[in-house]
mmCIF file of C-alpha atoms in Angstrom:
data_model
loop_
_atom_site.group_PDB
_atom_site.id
_atom_site.type_symbol
_atom_site.label_atom_id
_atom_site.label_comp_id
_atom_site.label_asym_id
_atom_site.label_seq_id
_atom_site.Cartn_x
_atom_site.Cartn_y
_atom_site.Cartn_z
ATOM 1 C CA ALA A 277 65.033 75.350 88.558
ATOM 2 C CA VAL A 278 61.140 76.347 87.415
ATOM 3 C CA SER A 279 61.629 77.595 84.374
ATOM 4 C CA PRO A 280 60.499 76.167 81.076
ATOM 5 C CA ILE A 281 64.174 76.378 79.993
ATOM 6 C CA ALA A 282 64.907 73.815 82.933
ATOM 7 C CA ARG A 283 62.809 71.495 82.522
ATOM 8 C CA ASP A 284 63.476 71.071 78.919
ATOM 9 C CA ILE A 285 67.458 70.452 79.942
ATOM 10 C CA LEU A 286 66.195 68.006 82.261
ATOM 11 C CA GLU A 287 64.427 66.475 79.917
ATOM 12 C CA THR A 288 67.249 66.243 77.705
ATOM 13 C CA ALA A 289 69.836 65.250 80.150
ATOM 14 C CA SER A 290 67.996 62.490 81.375
ATOM 15 C CA ALA A 291 67.425 61.273 78.094
ATOM 16 C CA THR A 292 71.170 61.440 77.459
ATOM 17 C CA GLY A 293 72.163 59.735 80.506
ATOM 18 C CA GLY A 294 69.998 56.946 79.780
ATOM 19 C CA GLY A 295 66.956 57.710 82.600
ATOM 20 C CA GLY A 296 65.063 55.052 84.453
ATOM 21 C CA GLY A 297 65.294 56.561 88.096
ATOM 22 C CA PRO A 298 63.036 56.142 90.346
ATOM 23 C CA GLY A 299 59.946 58.554 89.599
ATOM 24 C CA GLY A 300 62.253 59.824 86.330
ATOM 25 C CA PRO A 301 61.822 59.811 82.766
ATOM 26 C CA PRO A 302 62.479 56.473 80.753
ATOM 27 C CA GLY A 303 65.638 56.373 79.038
ATOM 28 C CA GLY A 304 66.618 55.842 75.702
ATOM 29 C CA LYS A 305 64.859 58.805 73.801
ATOM 30 C CA HIS A 306 66.509 59.539 70.680
ATOM 31 C CA VAL A 307 68.032 63.001 71.012
ATOM 32 C CA ASP A 308 69.891 64.945 68.526
ATOM 33 C CA ASP A 309 73.748 65.584 67.958
ATOM 34 C CA PRO A 310 73.379 69.211 68.863
ATOM 35 C CA TYR A 311 72.534 68.160 72.188
ATOM 36 C CA PHE A 312 76.041 66.606 73.133
ATOM 37 C CA LEU A 313 79.242 68.314 73.673
ATOM 38 C CA GLN A 314 81.254 69.249 70.764
ATOM 39 C CA PRO A 315 84.530 70.659 71.279
ATOM 40 C CA MET A 316 84.887 74.144 71.707
ATOM 41 C CA GLU A 317 86.424 76.026 68.990
ATOM 42 C CA GLY A 318 89.792 77.980 69.128
ATOM 43 C CA VAL A 319 91.020 76.332 72.153
ATOM 44 C CA ASP A 320 94.586 75.862 71.888
ATOM 45 C CA GLY A 321 96.898 73.214 73.734
ATOM 46 C CA THR A 322 97.077 74.934 77.053
ATOM 47 C CA GLY A 323 93.184 74.620 77.137
ATOM 48 C CA TYR A 324 92.318 78.296 77.083
ATOM 49 C CA ARG A 325 90.652 80.066 74.815
ATOM 50 C CA SER A 326 92.772 83.469 75.455
ATOM 51 C CA SER A 327 96.342 84.508 75.054
ATOM 52 C CA TRP A 328 98.227 84.876 78.567
ATOM 53 C CA TRP A 329 98.302 88.497 78.123
ATOM 54 C CA THR A 330 94.377 88.845 76.540
ATOM 55 C CA GLN A 331 93.648 87.266 80.108
ATOM 56 C CA PHE A 332 95.619 89.330 81.532
ATOM 57 C CA TYR A 333 94.629 92.104 80.610
ATOM 58 C CA CYS A 334 90.934 91.311 81.561
ATOM 59 C CA ILE A 335 91.835 90.600 85.266
ATOM 60 C CA LEU A 336 93.540 93.491 85.501
ATOM 61 C CA TRP A 337 91.251 95.972 83.621
ATOM 62 C CA ARG A 338 87.789 94.610 85.487
ATOM 63 C CA SER A 339 89.779 94.561 89.019
ATOM 64 C CA TRP A 340 90.560 98.203 88.524
ATOM 65 C CA LEU A 341 86.860 98.677 87.672
ATOM 66 C CA SER A 342 86.347 97.322 90.908
ATOM 67 C CA VAL A 343 88.779 100.105 92.727
ATOM 68 C CA LEU A 344 86.989 102.789 91.014
ATOM 69 C CA LYS A 345 83.811 101.681 92.141
ATOM 70 C CA ASP A 346 84.610 102.074 95.735
ATOM 71 C CA PRO A 347 86.275 105.147 95.701
ATOM 72 C CA MET A 348 85.160 105.564 99.748
ATOM 73 C CA LEU A 349 86.851 102.747 100.837
ATOM 74 C CA VAL A 350 90.390 104.855 99.215
ATOM 75 C CA LYS A 351 89.486 108.107 100.633
ATOM 76 C CA VAL A 352 89.115 106.156 104.048
ATOM 77 C CA ARG A 353 92.455 104.605 103.998
ATOM 78 C CA LEU A 354 94.141 107.835 102.977
ATOM 79 C CA LEU A 355 92.546 109.668 105.510
ATOM 80 C CA GLN A 356 93.017 107.458 108.163
ATOM 81 C CA THR A 357 96.765 107.056 107.401
ATOM 82 C CA ALA A 358 96.870 110.735 107.765
ATOM 83 C CA MET A 359 95.304 111.066 111.040
ATOM 84 C CA VAL A 360 98.057 107.959 112.318
ATOM 85 C CA ALA A 361 100.542 109.883 110.654
ATOM 86 C CA SER A 362 99.542 113.236 112.249
ATOM 87 C CA LEU A 363 99.595 111.703 115.960
ATOM 88 C CA ILE A 364 102.659 109.870 115.753
ATOM 89 C CA GLY A 365 104.349 113.486 114.352
ATOM 90 C CA SER A 366 102.623 114.957 117.559
ATOM 91 C CA ILE A 367 103.734 112.810 119.923
ATOM 92 C CA TYR A 368 107.336 112.638 118.437
ATOM 93 C CA PHE A 369 107.610 116.429 117.405
ATOM 94 C CA GLY A 370 110.860 118.328 117.177
ATOM 95 C CA GLN A 371 113.043 115.689 117.464
ATOM 96 C CA VAL A 372 116.865 116.917 117.980
ATOM 97 C CA LEU A 373 120.045 114.765 118.394
ATOM 98 C CA ASP A 374 120.940 114.515 121.601
ATOM 99 C CA GLN A 375 120.534 111.292 124.061
ATOM 100 C CA ASP A 376 116.744 111.455 124.380
ATOM 101 C CA GLY A 377 116.424 112.506 120.820
ATOM 102 C CA VAL A 378 118.245 109.097 119.692
ATOM 103 C CA MET A 379 115.930 107.050 121.808
ATOM 104 C CA ASN A 380 113.086 108.703 120.286
ATOM 105 C CA ILE A 381 113.373 108.378 116.756
ATOM 106 C CA ASN A 382 114.330 105.102 117.559
ATOM 107 C CA GLY A 383 110.632 104.668 118.819
ATOM 108 C CA SER A 384 109.523 106.847 116.240
ATOM 109 C CA LEU A 385 111.093 104.617 113.490
ATOM 110 C CA PHE A 386 109.851 101.707 115.045
ATOM 111 C CA LEU A 387 106.617 103.035 114.566
ATOM 112 C CA PHE A 388 106.784 103.784 110.630
ATOM 113 C CA LEU A 389 107.417 100.389 110.231
ATOM 114 C CA THR A 390 104.407 98.359 112.498
ATOM 115 C CA ASN A 391 101.774 100.903 110.929
ATOM 116 C CA MET A 392 102.922 100.070 107.699
ATOM 117 C CA THR A 393 103.616 96.473 108.437
ATOM 118 C CA PHE A 394 99.886 95.615 110.304
ATOM 119 C CA GLN A 395 97.852 98.110 108.375
ATOM 120 C CA ASN A 396 98.739 96.506 104.740
ATOM 121 C CA VAL A 397 98.177 92.963 106.021
ATOM 122 C CA PHE A 398 94.749 93.772 107.685
ATOM 123 C CA ALA A 399 93.543 95.719 104.603
ATOM 124 C CA VAL A 400 94.306 92.547 102.160
ATOM 125 C CA ILE A 401 93.500 89.545 104.874
ATOM 126 C CA ASN A 402 89.926 89.276 102.875
ATOM 127 C CA VAL A 403 91.006 89.549 99.685
ATOM 128 C CA PHE A 404 91.046 86.479 98.255
ATOM 129 C CA SER A 405 88.741 84.539 100.629
ATOM 130 C CA ALA A 406 85.412 87.138 99.583
ATOM 131 C CA GLU A 407 86.127 86.297 95.590
ATOM 132 C CA LEU A 408 86.496 82.617 96.151
ATOM 133 C CA PRO A 409 83.504 81.529 94.690
ATOM 134 C CA VAL A 410 83.676 83.452 91.749
ATOM 135 C CA PHE A 411 87.523 82.878 90.730
ATOM 136 C CA LEU A 412 86.855 79.092 91.282
ATOM 137 C CA ARG A 413 83.838 79.053 88.788
ATOM 138 C CA GLU A 414 85.999 80.947 86.454
ATOM 139 C CA LYS A 415 89.090 78.805 87.029
ATOM 140 C CA ARG A 416 87.503 75.756 86.671
ATOM 141 C CA SER A 417 85.498 77.582 83.148
ATOM 142 C CA ARG A 418 88.997 77.685 81.763
ATOM 143 C CA LEU A 419 88.902 81.666 81.548
ATOM 144 C CA TYR A 420 92.306 82.555 82.737
ATOM 145 C CA ARG A 421 95.458 81.446 84.656
ATOM 146 C CA VAL A 422 96.103 81.307 88.428
ATOM 147 C CA ASP A 423 98.926 83.718 87.557
ATOM 148 C CA THR A 424 97.160 85.875 85.291
ATOM 149 C CA TYR A 425 94.453 86.487 87.974
ATOM 150 C CA PHE A 426 96.690 86.942 90.763
ATOM 151 C CA LEU A 427 99.128 89.760 89.063
ATOM 152 C CA GLY A 428 95.845 91.279 88.019
ATOM 153 C CA LYS A 429 94.672 91.608 91.081
ATOM 154 C CA THR A 430 97.581 92.642 92.946
ATOM 155 C CA ILE A 431 98.599 95.599 90.106
ATOM 156 C CA ALA A 432 95.269 97.192 90.117
ATOM 157 C CA GLU A 433 95.633 97.604 93.825
ATOM 158 C CA LEU A 434 99.047 98.391 93.799
ATOM 159 C CA PRO A 435 98.719 102.445 93.551
ATOM 160 C CA LEU A 436 97.106 102.890 96.942
ATOM 161 C CA PHE A 437 99.750 100.786 98.718
ATOM 162 C CA ILE A 438 102.255 103.337 97.259
ATOM 163 C CA ALA A 439 100.149 106.443 97.744
ATOM 164 C CA VAL A 440 99.367 105.433 101.697
ATOM 165 C CA PRO A 441 103.175 105.349 102.608
ATOM 166 C CA PHE A 442 103.761 108.420 100.259
ATOM 167 C CA VAL A 443 101.278 110.199 102.639
ATOM 168 C CA PHE A 444 102.459 108.527 105.994
ATOM 169 C CA THR A 445 105.849 109.215 105.613
ATOM 170 C CA SER A 446 105.277 112.754 104.005
ATOM 171 C CA ILE A 447 103.501 113.724 106.744
ATOM 172 C CA THR A 448 105.515 112.321 109.979
ATOM 173 C CA TYR A 449 109.197 112.895 108.230
ATOM 174 C CA PRO A 450 109.010 116.334 109.069
ATOM 175 C CA MET A 451 106.689 116.702 112.040
ATOM 176 C CA ILE A 452 109.618 114.294 113.900
ATOM 177 C CA GLY A 453 112.628 116.227 112.533
ATOM 178 C CA LEU A 454 114.062 113.596 110.447
ATOM 179 C CA LYS A 455 117.549 113.897 108.829
ATOM 180 C CA ALA A 456 117.190 116.838 106.243
ATOM 181 C CA GLY A 457 117.455 116.682 102.467
ATOM 182 C CA LEU A 458 115.618 115.360 99.155
ATOM 183 C CA SER A 459 117.994 112.480 98.988
ATOM 184 C CA HIS A 460 116.907 110.714 102.480
ATOM 185 C CA TYR A 461 113.215 111.717 102.647
ATOM 186 C CA LEU A 462 113.109 109.403 99.216
ATOM 187 C CA THR A 463 115.303 106.481 100.844
ATOM 188 C CA THR A 464 113.218 106.565 103.531
ATOM 189 C CA LEU A 465 109.974 106.996 101.443
ATOM 190 C CA PHE A 466 111.766 103.951 99.309
ATOM 191 C CA ILE A 467 112.174 101.781 101.990
ATOM 192 C CA VAL A 468 108.430 102.632 103.915
ATOM 193 C CA THR A 469 106.622 101.743 100.492
ATOM 194 C CA LEU A 470 109.407 98.352 100.408
ATOM 195 C CA VAL A 471 107.859 97.630 103.789
ATOM 196 C CA ALA A 472 104.476 98.246 102.824
ATOM 197 C CA ASN A 473 104.299 95.951 99.646
ATOM 198 C CA VAL A 474 106.053 93.676 101.292
ATOM 199 C CA SER A 475 103.569 93.336 104.499
ATOM 200 C CA THR A 476 100.422 93.399 101.306
ATOM 201 C CA SER A 477 102.190 90.444 99.827
ATOM 202 C CA PHE A 478 102.199 88.546 102.761
ATOM 203 C CA GLY A 479 98.910 89.474 103.531
ATOM 204 C CA TYR A 480 97.492 88.246 100.483
ATOM 205 C CA LEU A 481 99.372 84.846 101.770
ATOM 206 C CA ILE A 482 97.439 84.651 104.840
ATOM 207 C CA SER A 483 94.486 85.310 102.316
ATOM 208 C CA CYS A 484 95.032 82.595 99.951
ATOM 209 C CA ALA A 485 95.904 80.014 102.503
#
């Protein structure tokens, strides 16, 4: 605000806008044409300088770099998941298929769903609100669309939301003694992963709201 460049811009803007305000420089000074806003070169009919795929690639790359720059967060998430999975596995360890065992397995499956739901909702609930000023500034500058930002941001964080259900299911499934067999394990892993990602999407909805 106090730099020489800022003062020059202020003088130019005052001269261009007519000036003459209280305490301001008088207007009417001749200003060369380059000071006026010129049509932007390379802008297509949609108002963006780059294509959809270019915008998506840049947002995805930037979001992926932001994930890599905070490896401690990833380690903490995975460690937290492993500890909770070990705790649930210890509580429901070695269930057998009798009346009590069936009730206990139902309880463990309930904890499967609730843990994957709330853990992933609260993990992303501040994602968009934290980046809102940057997003609004870049969106108003027509740097990218809303859909490319959303898709790039979510896909960059997708590996973590696949790794968390994998770690959780791989620990609890054999400890509880659920139905043996690779196909049964993969079915459970697939369902838990879907639950985790739906919960993540719901967390994004809350964050956007």
